[in-house]
Amino acid sequence: MSNSVLEEISHRRYNPLRDSWILVAAHRSKRPWQGQQEAVASETELPKYDPSCYLCPGNQRSQGHVNPKYDKLYIFVNDYSAVKEQQAEYVPEDDDALSSQLLKAESVKGTCYVIPFSPLHHLTLADMSMQDLVLLIKAWTGLYASHVSSSSPLAEIARTKAPLLLDGDCNNSLSKPSFQEYRYIQIFENKGAAMGCSNPHPHCQAWLTTSLPDELAIELKHLQKYRREHDGAHLLQDYARLETRKEERVVFQNDAFVAVCPWWAIWPFEILIVSKAHRRALIELDEHEMEQLAEMLGEITRRYDNLFETHFPYGERKLRTRTVTKGVVLKREKKKSGMGIHQAPLSGTREEIDASYFHMHFYPPLLRSATVRKFLVGYEMLAEPQRDITPEQAAARLRNCGGELYRRV
């Protein structure tokens, strides 16, 4: 069956990264829409500086800390971290066998960093210069390198890259934690009020934890499995080669990276950025590759904004439904993650580290316009994910959105 037929029929697609399936029903995009519509983003009207913003230079944050008058990006520990370095130890009290099987819990320690991209209150990734994007990538790299386990196969490389965090252009107030090693660092951005972002000042976050998060554990399991079953080949390297050959799902590519709307995409304009060469983590990128990644980030975020001529949201989202039955308000919510980096764990076995493959996910929610969003409800929550437009259609639309950022024209 040719791919052209798949444009017209309901079908399922397989995701080898997660060993999961998604239902594709392209014909559903023609149905009339009388549901919820979002307010058009107004970030174009944001000032360069907001005296009430907790992230702007020189301002006082909610717990009394005062930001330095930074002139580039800034890194600090989140005042409301989801995980903490110091906390009480957890010891299960119930020795009942069934409870130990079905009511499991484990302590997680860690720390959370906030990284405003620049002192400017309105400057998003799509607005940033190549120079500033490279600086951000170097800050990510230094942050990762400064927390790599001394027992990791990447430890020697990390020692050479950790000084990037101390670059004169990178303002930070960090010190390496000493209580124990972390297992993983998740770098991510929530963009836009529609995605639950608590502060409009463009920024990303980095959460370090003593556990390996589920999404990473699932991917790593299947990256290792593929490598064992294919004589050391890497799933994502093979996939990048396949997509660059076929081209139909490619949005943009350069010497080092390719961005595609993946075959198994769930979100309407979901993008996967993959390194063409096997790179386990940010610290293995050379100067040229960092510049290529910066170009990629600029290209993708500009195309997103140009698509519907709005500040295109992406990030962690609590999808809520609200119904009223006999005067009772019923609510439910489901979280989905957004733009982020997946790479080798900070500590792990040789097999885990060597099977890891640097890539980035973008999960934006917009579907038909700047005001119509994709929801994961009903069938998606109870059965399996479903999408309307095909990844091929989405990629074609994003390819046609290149060039100058719409708000600069």
mmCIF file of C-alpha atoms in Angstrom:
data_model
loop_
_atom_site.group_PDB
_atom_site.id
_atom_site.type_symbol
_atom_site.label_atom_id
_atom_site.label_comp_id
_atom_site.label_asym_id
_atom_site.label_seq_id
_atom_site.Cartn_x
_atom_site.Cartn_y
_atom_site.Cartn_z
ATOM 1 C CA MET A 1 0.000 0.000 0.000
ATOM 2 C CA SER A 2 1.502 3.326 -1.085
ATOM 3 C CA ASN A 3 1.799 6.297 1.228
ATOM 4 C CA SER A 4 -0.609 8.260 -1.004
ATOM 5 C CA VAL A 5 -3.386 5.885 0.035
ATOM 6 C CA LEU A 6 -2.547 6.571 3.692
ATOM 7 C CA GLU A 7 -3.495 10.220 3.090
ATOM 8 C CA GLU A 8 -7.100 9.106 2.617
ATOM 9 C CA ILE A 9 -7.693 6.164 4.960
ATOM 10 C CA SER A 10 -7.692 5.584 8.684
ATOM 11 C CA HIS A 11 -4.548 3.729 9.727
ATOM 12 C CA ARG A 12 -2.130 3.175 12.605
ATOM 13 C CA ARG A 13 1.551 4.104 12.705
ATOM 14 C CA TYR A 14 4.240 2.549 14.869
ATOM 15 C CA ASN A 15 6.670 4.450 17.098
ATOM 16 C CA PRO A 16 9.856 2.356 17.591
ATOM 17 C CA LEU A 17 11.153 4.786 20.224
ATOM 18 C CA ARG A 18 8.285 3.876 22.532
ATOM 19 C CA ASP A 19 6.997 0.578 21.116
ATOM 20 C CA SER A 20 3.579 2.219 20.743
ATOM 21 C CA TRP A 21 0.997 3.004 18.071
ATOM 22 C CA ILE A 22 -0.999 6.065 16.995
ATOM 23 C CA LEU A 23 -4.258 6.224 15.036
ATOM 24 C CA VAL A 24 -4.183 8.560 11.996
ATOM 25 C CA ALA A 25 -7.487 9.796 10.547
ATOM 26 C CA ALA A 26 -6.641 12.543 8.051
ATOM 27 C CA HIS A 27 -10.237 12.913 6.836
ATOM 28 C CA ARG A 28 -11.283 14.204 10.297
ATOM 29 C CA SER A 29 -9.594 17.547 9.636
ATOM 30 C CA LYS A 30 -12.548 18.392 7.337
ATOM 31 C CA ARG A 31 -15.112 18.234 10.154
ATOM 32 C CA PRO A 32 -16.701 21.550 11.288
ATOM 33 C CA TRP A 33 -15.323 23.064 14.497
ATOM 34 C CA GLN A 34 -17.627 24.660 17.058
ATOM 35 C CA GLY A 35 -15.455 23.914 20.084
ATOM 36 C CA GLN A 36 -13.088 25.954 22.233
ATOM 37 C CA GLN A 37 -10.923 28.608 20.607
ATOM 38 C CA GLU A 38 -7.868 30.186 22.220
ATOM 39 C CA ALA A 39 -7.224 33.892 22.507
ATOM 40 C CA VAL A 40 -4.584 35.009 20.006
ATOM 41 C CA ALA A 41 -1.224 35.390 21.743
ATOM 42 C CA SER A 42 -0.386 39.021 22.537
ATOM 43 C CA GLU A 43 3.309 38.590 23.319
ATOM 44 C CA THR A 44 4.200 40.906 20.417
ATOM 45 C CA GLU A 45 3.090 43.736 22.697
ATOM 46 C CA LEU A 46 5.346 42.784 25.600
ATOM 47 C CA PRO A 47 7.876 45.448 26.628
ATOM 48 C CA LYS A 48 11.626 44.946 26.698
ATOM 49 C CA TYR A 49 11.499 45.313 30.463
ATOM 50 C CA ASP A 50 8.687 44.733 32.964
ATOM 51 C CA PRO A 51 9.231 46.075 36.513
ATOM 52 C CA SER A 52 6.773 43.479 37.888
ATOM 53 C CA CYS A 53 8.456 40.483 36.209
ATOM 54 C CA TYR A 54 10.249 38.039 38.527
ATOM 55 C CA LEU A 55 12.802 37.204 35.799
ATOM 56 C CA CYS A 56 13.822 40.636 34.511
ATOM 57 C CA PRO A 57 17.270 41.953 35.562
ATOM 58 C CA GLY A 58 17.455 43.785 38.886
ATOM 59 C CA ASN A 59 13.941 42.777 39.948
ATOM 60 C CA GLN A 60 13.019 41.119 43.219
ATOM 61 C CA ARG A 61 11.552 37.608 43.004
ATOM 62 C CA SER A 62 8.584 36.406 45.053
ATOM 63 C CA GLN A 63 10.720 34.994 47.891
ATOM 64 C CA GLY A 64 12.856 38.103 48.230
ATOM 65 C CA HIS A 65 15.878 37.157 46.082
ATOM 66 C CA VAL A 66 17.048 39.954 43.789
ATOM 67 C CA ASN A 67 18.186 39.176 40.254
ATOM 68 C CA PRO A 68 21.527 40.632 39.223
ATOM 69 C CA LYS A 69 21.458 43.153 36.403
ATOM 70 C CA TYR A 70 22.470 40.465 33.922
ATOM 71 C CA ASP A 71 23.125 41.419 30.315
ATOM 72 C CA LYS A 72 23.084 37.939 28.712
ATOM 73 C CA LEU A 73 21.311 34.789 29.868
ATOM 74 C CA TYR A 74 21.060 33.992 33.570
ATOM 75 C CA ILE A 75 20.898 30.679 35.491
ATOM 76 C CA PHE A 76 19.579 30.293 39.029
ATOM 77 C CA VAL A 77 17.963 27.669 41.257
ATOM 78 C CA ASN A 78 14.162 27.722 41.034
ATOM 79 C CA ASP A 79 12.589 29.312 44.124
ATOM 80 C CA TYR A 80 9.830 26.682 43.884
ATOM 81 C CA SER A 81 11.747 23.576 42.796
ATOM 82 C CA ALA A 82 9.691 20.434 42.185
ATOM 83 C CA VAL A 83 12.513 18.351 43.681
ATOM 84 C CA LYS A 84 14.901 19.219 46.520
ATOM 85 C CA GLU A 85 18.455 18.299 47.464
ATOM 86 C CA GLN A 86 17.589 17.851 51.128
ATOM 87 C CA GLN A 87 14.490 16.072 52.404
ATOM 88 C CA ALA A 88 13.395 13.347 54.795
ATOM 89 C CA GLU A 89 14.201 9.768 53.835
ATOM 90 C CA TYR A 90 11.300 7.522 52.872
ATOM 91 C CA VAL A 91 11.056 4.038 54.373
ATOM 92 C CA PRO A 92 7.938 1.946 53.632
ATOM 93 C CA GLU A 93 6.112 1.222 56.885
ATOM 94 C CA ASP A 94 3.828 -1.574 55.701
ATOM 95 C CA ASP A 95 5.441 -5.014 55.380
ATOM 96 C CA ASP A 96 2.337 -6.475 53.755
ATOM 97 C CA ALA A 97 3.364 -8.310 50.552
ATOM 98 C CA LEU A 98 0.453 -7.003 48.478
ATOM 99 C CA SER A 99 1.062 -3.429 49.559
ATOM 100 C CA SER A 100 4.744 -3.699 48.636
ATOM 101 C CA GLN A 101 3.748 -4.873 45.166
ATOM 102 C CA LEU A 102 0.929 -2.453 44.406
ATOM 103 C CA LEU A 103 1.642 0.628 46.546
ATOM 104 C CA LYS A 104 5.232 1.367 45.618
ATOM 105 C CA ALA A 105 6.956 4.702 46.223
ATOM 106 C CA GLU A 106 10.542 5.922 46.173
ATOM 107 C CA SER A 107 12.260 9.094 47.275
ATOM 108 C CA VAL A 108 13.549 11.430 44.562
ATOM 109 C CA LYS A 109 16.083 14.173 45.232
ATOM 110 C CA GLY A 110 17.270 16.827 42.869
ATOM 111 C CA THR A 111 17.299 20.478 41.962
ATOM 112 C CA CYS A 112 15.614 22.688 39.377
ATOM 113 C CA TYR A 113 17.209 25.554 37.457
ATOM 114 C CA VAL A 114 15.565 28.472 35.651
ATOM 115 C CA ILE A 115 17.324 29.962 32.613
ATOM 116 C CA PRO A 116 15.976 33.279 31.225
ATOM 117 C CA PHE A 117 17.231 33.443 27.627
ATOM 118 C CA SER A 118 18.167 37.112 27.850
ATOM 119 C CA PRO A 119 17.499 40.250 29.900
ATOM 120 C CA LEU A 120 14.852 41.256 27.335
ATOM 121 C CA HIS A 121 11.317 40.470 28.493
ATOM 122 C CA HIS A 122 9.992 39.858 24.956
ATOM 123 C CA LEU A 123 12.834 37.948 23.238
ATOM 124 C CA THR A 124 11.846 34.363 22.295
ATOM 125 C CA LEU A 125 13.988 31.686 20.632
ATOM 126 C CA ALA A 126 12.521 32.747 17.286
ATOM 127 C CA ASP A 127 13.711 36.329 17.879
ATOM 128 C CA MET A 128 17.208 35.490 19.084
ATOM 129 C CA SER A 129 20.394 35.956 17.059
ATOM 130 C CA MET A 130 22.674 33.076 16.130
ATOM 131 C CA GLN A 131 25.227 34.363 18.628
ATOM 132 C CA ASP A 132 22.705 34.310 21.481
ATOM 133 C CA LEU A 133 21.405 30.868 20.514
ATOM 134 C CA VAL A 134 24.954 29.486 20.537
ATOM 135 C CA LEU A 135 25.475 31.017 23.981
ATOM 136 C CA LEU A 136 22.314 29.272 25.217
ATOM 137 C CA ILE A 137 23.485 25.916 23.827
ATOM 138 C CA LYS A 138 26.860 26.393 25.516
ATOM 139 C CA ALA A 139 25.096 27.119 28.817
ATOM 140 C CA TRP A 140 23.051 23.916 28.436
ATOM 141 C CA THR A 141 26.259 22.044 27.638
ATOM 142 C CA GLY A 142 28.108 23.447 30.638
ATOM 143 C CA LEU A 143 25.190 22.684 32.933
ATOM 144 C CA TYR A 144 25.096 19.075 31.731
ATOM 145 C CA ALA A 145 28.883 18.712 31.918
ATOM 146 C CA SER A 146 29.116 20.062 35.471
ATOM 147 C CA HIS A 147 26.801 17.312 36.739
ATOM 148 C CA VAL A 148 28.095 14.256 34.846
ATOM 149 C CA SER A 149 29.025 11.400 37.168
ATOM 150 C CA SER A 150 32.745 10.789 37.654
ATOM 151 C CA SER A 151 32.064 7.131 36.801
ATOM 152 C CA SER A 152 30.331 7.916 33.496
ATOM 153 C CA PRO A 153 32.024 7.029 30.186
ATOM 154 C CA LEU A 154 31.472 10.708 29.367
ATOM 155 C CA ALA A 155 33.325 11.999 32.435
ATOM 156 C CA GLU A 156 36.547 12.894 30.620
ATOM 157 C CA ILE A 157 34.711 14.845 27.914
ATOM 158 C CA ALA A 158 32.598 16.535 30.597
ATOM 159 C CA ARG A 159 35.687 17.915 32.331
ATOM 160 C CA THR A 160 36.629 19.806 29.177
ATOM 161 C CA LYS A 161 33.133 21.226 28.649
ATOM 162 C CA ALA A 162 32.173 22.201 32.211
ATOM 163 C CA PRO A 163 34.049 25.564 31.947
ATOM 164 C CA LEU A 164 31.449 26.649 29.344
ATOM 165 C CA LEU A 165 29.128 27.330 32.285
ATOM 166 C CA LEU A 166 31.637 29.822 33.656
ATOM 167 C CA ASP A 167 31.872 31.778 30.402
ATOM 168 C CA GLY A 168 32.003 35.509 31.035
ATOM 169 C CA ASP A 169 28.775 35.926 29.061
ATOM 170 C CA CYS A 170 26.879 33.374 31.180
ATOM 171 C CA ASN A 171 25.627 34.755 34.506
ATOM 172 C CA ASN A 172 24.929 32.047 37.059
ATOM 173 C CA SER A 173 24.802 31.358 40.765
ATOM 174 C CA LEU A 174 25.417 27.627 40.688
ATOM 175 C CA SER A 175 27.481 25.189 42.641
ATOM 176 C CA LYS A 176 27.742 21.460 41.994
ATOM 177 C CA PRO A 177 25.725 19.499 44.567
ATOM 178 C CA SER A 178 27.810 17.220 46.726
ATOM 179 C CA PHE A 179 25.311 14.971 48.521
ATOM 180 C CA GLN A 180 25.153 12.368 45.732
ATOM 181 C CA GLU A 181 25.172 11.955 41.981
ATOM 182 C CA TYR A 182 22.198 12.741 39.795
ATOM 183 C CA ARG A 183 20.825 10.257 37.283
ATOM 184 C CA TYR A 184 19.385 12.636 34.687
ATOM 185 C CA ILE A 185 18.979 16.275 33.632
ATOM 186 C CA GLN A 186 15.865 17.260 31.678
ATOM 187 C CA ILE A 187 16.202 20.569 29.840
ATOM 188 C CA PHE A 188 12.876 21.910 28.539
ATOM 189 C CA GLU A 189 10.843 25.003 27.724
ATOM 190 C CA ASN A 190 7.162 25.767 28.234
ATOM 191 C CA LYS A 191 6.253 28.550 25.810
ATOM 192 C CA GLY A 192 3.069 30.586 25.990
ATOM 193 C CA ALA A 193 0.233 31.064 28.434
ATOM 194 C CA ALA A 194 -1.751 28.396 26.542
ATOM 195 C CA MET A 195 0.837 25.880 27.738
ATOM 196 C CA GLY A 196 0.652 26.833 31.389
ATOM 197 C CA CYS A 197 3.815 28.945 31.394
ATOM 198 C CA SER A 198 3.785 30.876 34.690
ATOM 199 C CA ASN A 199 5.912 33.806 33.482
ATOM 200 C CA PRO A 200 5.880 35.423 30.000
ATOM 201 C CA HIS A 201 9.605 36.286 30.149
ATOM 202 C CA PRO A 202 11.107 33.717 27.706
ATOM 203 C CA HIS A 203 13.013 31.076 29.659
ATOM 204 C CA CYS A 204 13.695 27.361 29.890
ATOM 205 C CA GLN A 205 14.265 25.034 32.827
ATOM 206 C CA ALA A 206 16.586 22.186 33.785
ATOM 207 C CA TRP A 207 15.481 19.588 36.317
ATOM 208 C CA LEU A 208 18.078 17.229 37.770
ATOM 209 C CA THR A 209 16.859 14.077 39.519
ATOM 210 C CA THR A 210 18.303 11.010 41.210
ATOM 211 C CA SER A 211 15.857 8.897 39.186
ATOM 212 C CA LEU A 212 15.611 8.262 35.436
ATOM 213 C CA PRO A 213 12.253 9.723 34.293
ATOM 214 C CA ASP A 214 9.787 7.410 32.577
ATOM 215 C CA GLU A 215 9.930 9.015 29.109
ATOM 216 C CA LEU A 216 13.699 8.656 29.038
ATOM 217 C CA ALA A 217 13.625 5.140 30.458
ATOM 218 C CA ILE A 218 11.183 4.017 27.758
ATOM 219 C CA GLU A 219 13.234 5.551 24.940
ATOM 220 C CA LEU A 220 16.527 4.262 26.316
ATOM 221 C CA LYS A 221 15.117 0.739 26.601
ATOM 222 C CA HIS A 222 14.230 0.685 22.915
ATOM 223 C CA LEU A 223 17.435 2.421 21.781
ATOM 224 C CA GLN A 224 19.383 -0.341 23.548
ATOM 225 C CA LYS A 225 17.157 -3.072 22.129
ATOM 226 C CA TYR A 226 17.569 -1.794 18.561
ATOM 227 C CA ARG A 227 21.349 -1.572 18.953
ATOM 228 C CA ARG A 228 21.572 -5.151 20.244
ATOM 229 C CA GLU A 229 19.384 -6.489 17.445
ATOM 230 C CA HIS A 230 21.069 -4.561 14.603
ATOM 231 C CA ASP A 231 24.780 -5.169 15.128
ATOM 232 C CA GLY A 232 25.460 -1.927 16.987
ATOM 233 C CA ALA A 233 23.435 0.346 14.692
ATOM 234 C CA HIS A 234 21.589 3.303 16.211
ATOM 235 C CA LEU A 235 17.828 3.580 15.749
ATOM 236 C CA LEU A 236 17.774 7.372 15.425
ATOM 237 C CA GLN A 237 20.788 7.499 13.116
ATOM 238 C CA ASP A 238 19.109 4.978 10.809
ATOM 239 C CA TYR A 239 15.873 6.936 11.057
ATOM 240 C CA ALA A 240 17.628 10.230 10.212
ATOM 241 C CA ARG A 241 19.189 8.622 7.126
ATOM 242 C CA LEU A 242 15.831 7.211 6.044
ATOM 243 C CA GLU A 243 14.026 10.527 6.424
ATOM 244 C CA THR A 244 16.706 12.554 4.621
ATOM 245 C CA ARG A 245 16.459 10.084 1.738
ATOM 246 C CA LYS A 246 12.655 10.185 1.546
ATOM 247 C CA GLU A 247 12.411 13.958 2.318
ATOM 248 C CA GLU A 248 8.586 14.022 2.595
ATOM 249 C CA ARG A 249 8.593 14.612 6.353
ATOM 250 C CA VAL A 250 11.713 16.817 6.490
ATOM 251 C CA VAL A 251 11.056 20.395 7.591
ATOM 252 C CA PHE A 252 14.670 21.624 7.604
ATOM 253 C CA GLN A 253 18.146 20.141 7.628
ATOM 254 C CA ASN A 254 21.776 21.232 7.666
ATOM 255 C CA ASP A 255 25.130 19.444 7.844
ATOM 256 C CA ALA A 256 24.683 18.160 11.392
ATOM 257 C CA PHE A 257 20.938 17.898 12.108
ATOM 258 C CA VAL A 258 17.616 17.097 10.493
ATOM 259 C CA ALA A 259 14.176 18.228 11.710
ATOM 260 C CA VAL A 260 11.180 16.115 10.750
ATOM 261 C CA CYS A 261 7.516 15.749 11.549
ATOM 262 C CA PRO A 262 8.071 12.150 12.596
ATOM 263 C CA TRP A 263 6.193 9.225 11.059
ATOM 264 C CA TRP A 264 4.643 8.530 14.484
ATOM 265 C CA ALA A 265 3.898 12.151 15.517
ATOM 266 C CA ILE A 266 0.977 12.667 17.917
ATOM 267 C CA TRP A 267 0.737 16.475 17.982
ATOM 268 C CA PRO A 268 -0.367 18.205 14.725
ATOM 269 C CA PHE A 269 2.947 19.999 14.057
ATOM 270 C CA GLU A 270 5.215 17.895 16.262
ATOM 271 C CA ILE A 271 8.909 18.025 15.344
ATOM 272 C CA LEU A 272 11.815 15.731 16.109
ATOM 273 C CA ILE A 273 15.344 17.146 15.723
ATOM 274 C CA VAL A 274 17.965 14.416 15.314
ATOM 275 C CA SER A 275 21.745 14.559 15.078
ATOM 276 C CA LYS A 276 22.905 12.998 11.801
ATOM 277 C CA ALA A 277 26.029 11.600 13.460
ATOM 278 C CA HIS A 278 25.921 9.593 16.667
ATOM 279 C CA ARG A 279 26.223 12.071 19.512
ATOM 280 C CA ARG A 280 25.347 10.818 22.976
ATOM 281 C CA ALA A 281 24.925 14.214 24.611
ATOM 282 C CA LEU A 282 25.435 17.944 24.183
ATOM 283 C CA ILE A 283 29.021 17.681 25.393
ATOM 284 C CA GLU A 284 29.977 15.706 22.268
ATOM 285 C CA LEU A 285 29.000 18.549 19.919
ATOM 286 C CA ASP A 286 31.923 20.500 18.493
ATOM 287 C CA GLU A 287 31.814 24.238 17.790
ATOM 288 C CA HIS A 288 30.455 23.760 14.262
ATOM 289 C CA GLU A 289 27.728 21.403 15.468
ATOM 290 C CA MET A 290 26.679 23.879 18.169
ATOM 291 C CA GLU A 291 26.305 26.529 15.458
ATOM 292 C CA GLN A 292 24.314 24.074 13.350
ATOM 293 C CA LEU A 293 22.015 23.331 16.298
ATOM 294 C CA ALA A 294 21.570 27.063 16.879
ATOM 295 C CA GLU A 295 20.602 27.475 13.215
ATOM 296 C CA MET A 296 18.152 24.596 13.592
ATOM 297 C CA LEU A 297 16.485 26.095 16.691
ATOM 298 C CA GLY A 298 16.092 29.445 14.962
ATOM 299 C CA GLU A 299 14.674 27.895 11.795
ATOM 300 C CA ILE A 300 12.137 25.689 13.563
ATOM 301 C CA THR A 301 10.841 28.290 16.019
ATOM 302 C CA ARG A 302 10.532 30.940 13.267
ATOM 303 C CA ARG A 303 8.602 28.516 11.067
ATOM 304 C CA TYR A 304 6.287 27.721 13.959
ATOM 305 C CA ASP A 305 5.560 31.424 14.533
ATOM 306 C CA ASN A 306 5.162 32.098 10.795
ATOM 307 C CA LEU A 307 2.672 29.239 10.312
ATOM 308 C CA PHE A 308 -0.251 31.046 11.955
ATOM 309 C CA GLU A 309 1.514 34.398 12.451
ATOM 310 C CA THR A 310 1.466 34.091 16.209
ATOM 311 C CA HIS A 311 3.757 33.207 19.096
ATOM 312 C CA PHE A 312 3.449 29.453 18.596
ATOM 313 C CA PRO A 313 3.030 27.753 21.999
ATOM 314 C CA TYR A 314 4.657 24.523 23.066
ATOM 315 C CA GLY A 315 5.380 23.044 26.478
ATOM 316 C CA GLU A 316 3.939 21.113 29.388
ATOM 317 C CA ARG A 317 0.198 21.366 29.309
ATOM 318 C CA LYS A 318 -2.581 20.391 31.687
ATOM 319 C CA LEU A 319 -5.419 19.640 29.290
ATOM 320 C CA ARG A 320 -8.665 20.245 31.148
ATOM 321 C CA THR A 321 -12.256 19.353 30.337
ATOM 322 C CA ARG A 322 -15.125 20.906 32.255
ATOM 323 C CA THR A 323 -18.699 19.652 32.268
ATOM 324 C CA VAL A 324 -21.689 20.496 34.406
ATOM 325 C CA THR A 325 -24.042 17.669 35.372
ATOM 326 C CA LYS A 326 -27.038 18.435 37.584
ATOM 327 C CA GLY A 327 -25.303 21.486 38.946
ATOM 328 C CA VAL A 328 -22.057 19.650 39.760
ATOM 329 C CA VAL A 329 -18.846 20.820 38.037
ATOM 330 C CA LEU A 330 -16.672 17.915 36.935
ATOM 331 C CA LYS A 331 -13.042 18.498 35.936
ATOM 332 C CA ARG A 332 -10.276 16.271 34.716
ATOM 333 C CA GLU A 333 -6.822 16.974 33.389
ATOM 334 C CA LYS A 334 -3.985 15.232 31.576
ATOM 335 C CA LYS A 335 -0.416 16.476 31.305
ATOM 336 C CA LYS A 336 1.699 16.326 28.160
ATOM 337 C CA SER A 337 5.307 17.454 27.927
ATOM 338 C CA GLY A 338 6.733 19.936 25.404
ATOM 339 C CA MET A 339 10.015 21.112 23.867
ATOM 340 C CA GLY A 340 12.974 19.375 25.420
ATOM 341 C CA ILE A 341 16.331 17.675 24.984
ATOM 342 C CA HIS A 342 16.809 13.925 25.323
ATOM 343 C CA GLN A 343 20.380 12.713 25.736
ATOM 344 C CA ALA A 344 22.567 10.325 27.732
ATOM 345 C CA PRO A 345 21.945 10.027 31.487
ATOM 346 C CA LEU A 346 24.374 11.780 33.833
ATOM 347 C CA SER A 347 25.185 8.396 35.347
ATOM 348 C CA GLY A 348 24.570 4.954 33.937
ATOM 349 C CA THR A 349 26.057 1.788 32.533
ATOM 350 C CA ARG A 350 28.331 1.714 29.501
ATOM 351 C CA GLU A 351 25.487 0.119 27.497
ATOM 352 C CA GLU A 352 23.032 2.878 28.481
ATOM 353 C CA ILE A 353 25.425 5.707 27.686
ATOM 354 C CA ASP A 354 26.610 4.280 24.357
ATOM 355 C CA ALA A 355 23.065 3.537 23.169
ATOM 356 C CA SER A 356 21.912 7.087 24.000
ATOM 357 C CA TYR A 357 21.360 9.429 21.060
ATOM 358 C CA PHE A 358 21.011 13.229 21.216
ATOM 359 C CA HIS A 359 17.663 14.499 19.948
ATOM 360 C CA MET A 360 15.022 17.146 20.692
ATOM 361 C CA HIS A 361 11.225 16.988 20.806
ATOM 362 C CA PHE A 362 8.765 19.810 20.077
ATOM 363 C CA TYR A 363 5.141 19.105 21.046
ATOM 364 C CA PRO A 364 3.009 22.141 20.019
ATOM 365 C CA PRO A 365 -0.795 21.992 20.410
ATOM 366 C CA LEU A 366 -2.139 24.264 17.647
ATOM 367 C CA LEU A 367 -4.144 22.452 14.963
ATOM 368 C CA ARG A 368 -6.104 24.543 12.466
ATOM 369 C CA SER A 369 -5.215 28.116 13.351
ATOM 370 C CA ALA A 370 -3.776 30.333 16.070
ATOM 371 C CA THR A 371 -7.013 29.818 18.036
ATOM 372 C CA VAL A 372 -7.830 26.108 17.551
ATOM 373 C CA ARG A 373 -5.847 23.663 19.669
ATOM 374 C CA LYS A 374 -5.468 19.890 19.625
ATOM 375 C CA PHE A 375 -6.840 18.147 22.724
ATOM 376 C CA LEU A 376 -5.935 14.685 23.990
ATOM 377 C CA VAL A 377 -9.263 13.527 25.409
ATOM 378 C CA GLY A 378 -11.767 10.704 25.089
ATOM 379 C CA TYR A 379 -10.334 8.042 22.779
ATOM 380 C CA GLU A 380 -6.797 9.419 23.176
ATOM 381 C CA MET A 381 -6.948 9.107 26.962
ATOM 382 C CA LEU A 382 -8.739 5.772 27.081
ATOM 383 C CA ALA A 383 -7.429 3.908 24.012
ATOM 384 C CA GLU A 384 -4.507 5.374 22.035
ATOM 385 C CA PRO A 385 -3.389 8.738 20.602
ATOM 386 C CA GLN A 386 -5.060 9.947 17.407
ATOM 387 C CA ARG A 387 -4.171 12.713 14.964
ATOM 388 C CA ASP A 388 -6.031 14.381 12.101
ATOM 389 C CA ILE A 389 -3.617 15.860 9.537
ATOM 390 C CA THR A 390 -0.784 13.532 8.525
ATOM 391 C CA PRO A 391 2.855 14.263 9.409
ATOM 392 C CA GLU A 392 3.553 14.635 5.684
ATOM 393 C CA GLN A 393 0.922 17.380 5.365
ATOM 394 C CA ALA A 394 2.251 19.120 8.479
ATOM 395 C CA ALA A 395 5.854 19.007 7.221
ATOM 396 C CA ALA A 396 4.853 20.466 3.836
ATOM 397 C CA ARG A 397 3.155 23.412 5.536
ATOM 398 C CA LEU A 398 6.123 24.088 7.810
ATOM 399 C CA ARG A 399 8.585 23.864 4.901
ATOM 400 C CA ASN A 400 6.676 26.706 3.242
ATOM 401 C CA CYS A 401 6.977 28.930 6.324
ATOM 402 C CA GLY A 402 10.700 29.631 6.158
ATOM 403 C CA GLY A 403 12.324 33.007 5.753
ATOM 404 C CA GLU A 404 12.109 36.172 7.845
ATOM 405 C CA LEU A 405 10.058 36.104 11.037
ATOM 406 C CA TYR A 406 6.591 37.508 10.227
ATOM 407 C CA ARG A 407 6.671 40.203 12.931
ATOM 408 C CA ARG A 408 9.888 41.660 11.501
ATOM 409 C CA VAL A 409 8.462 42.110 8.000
#
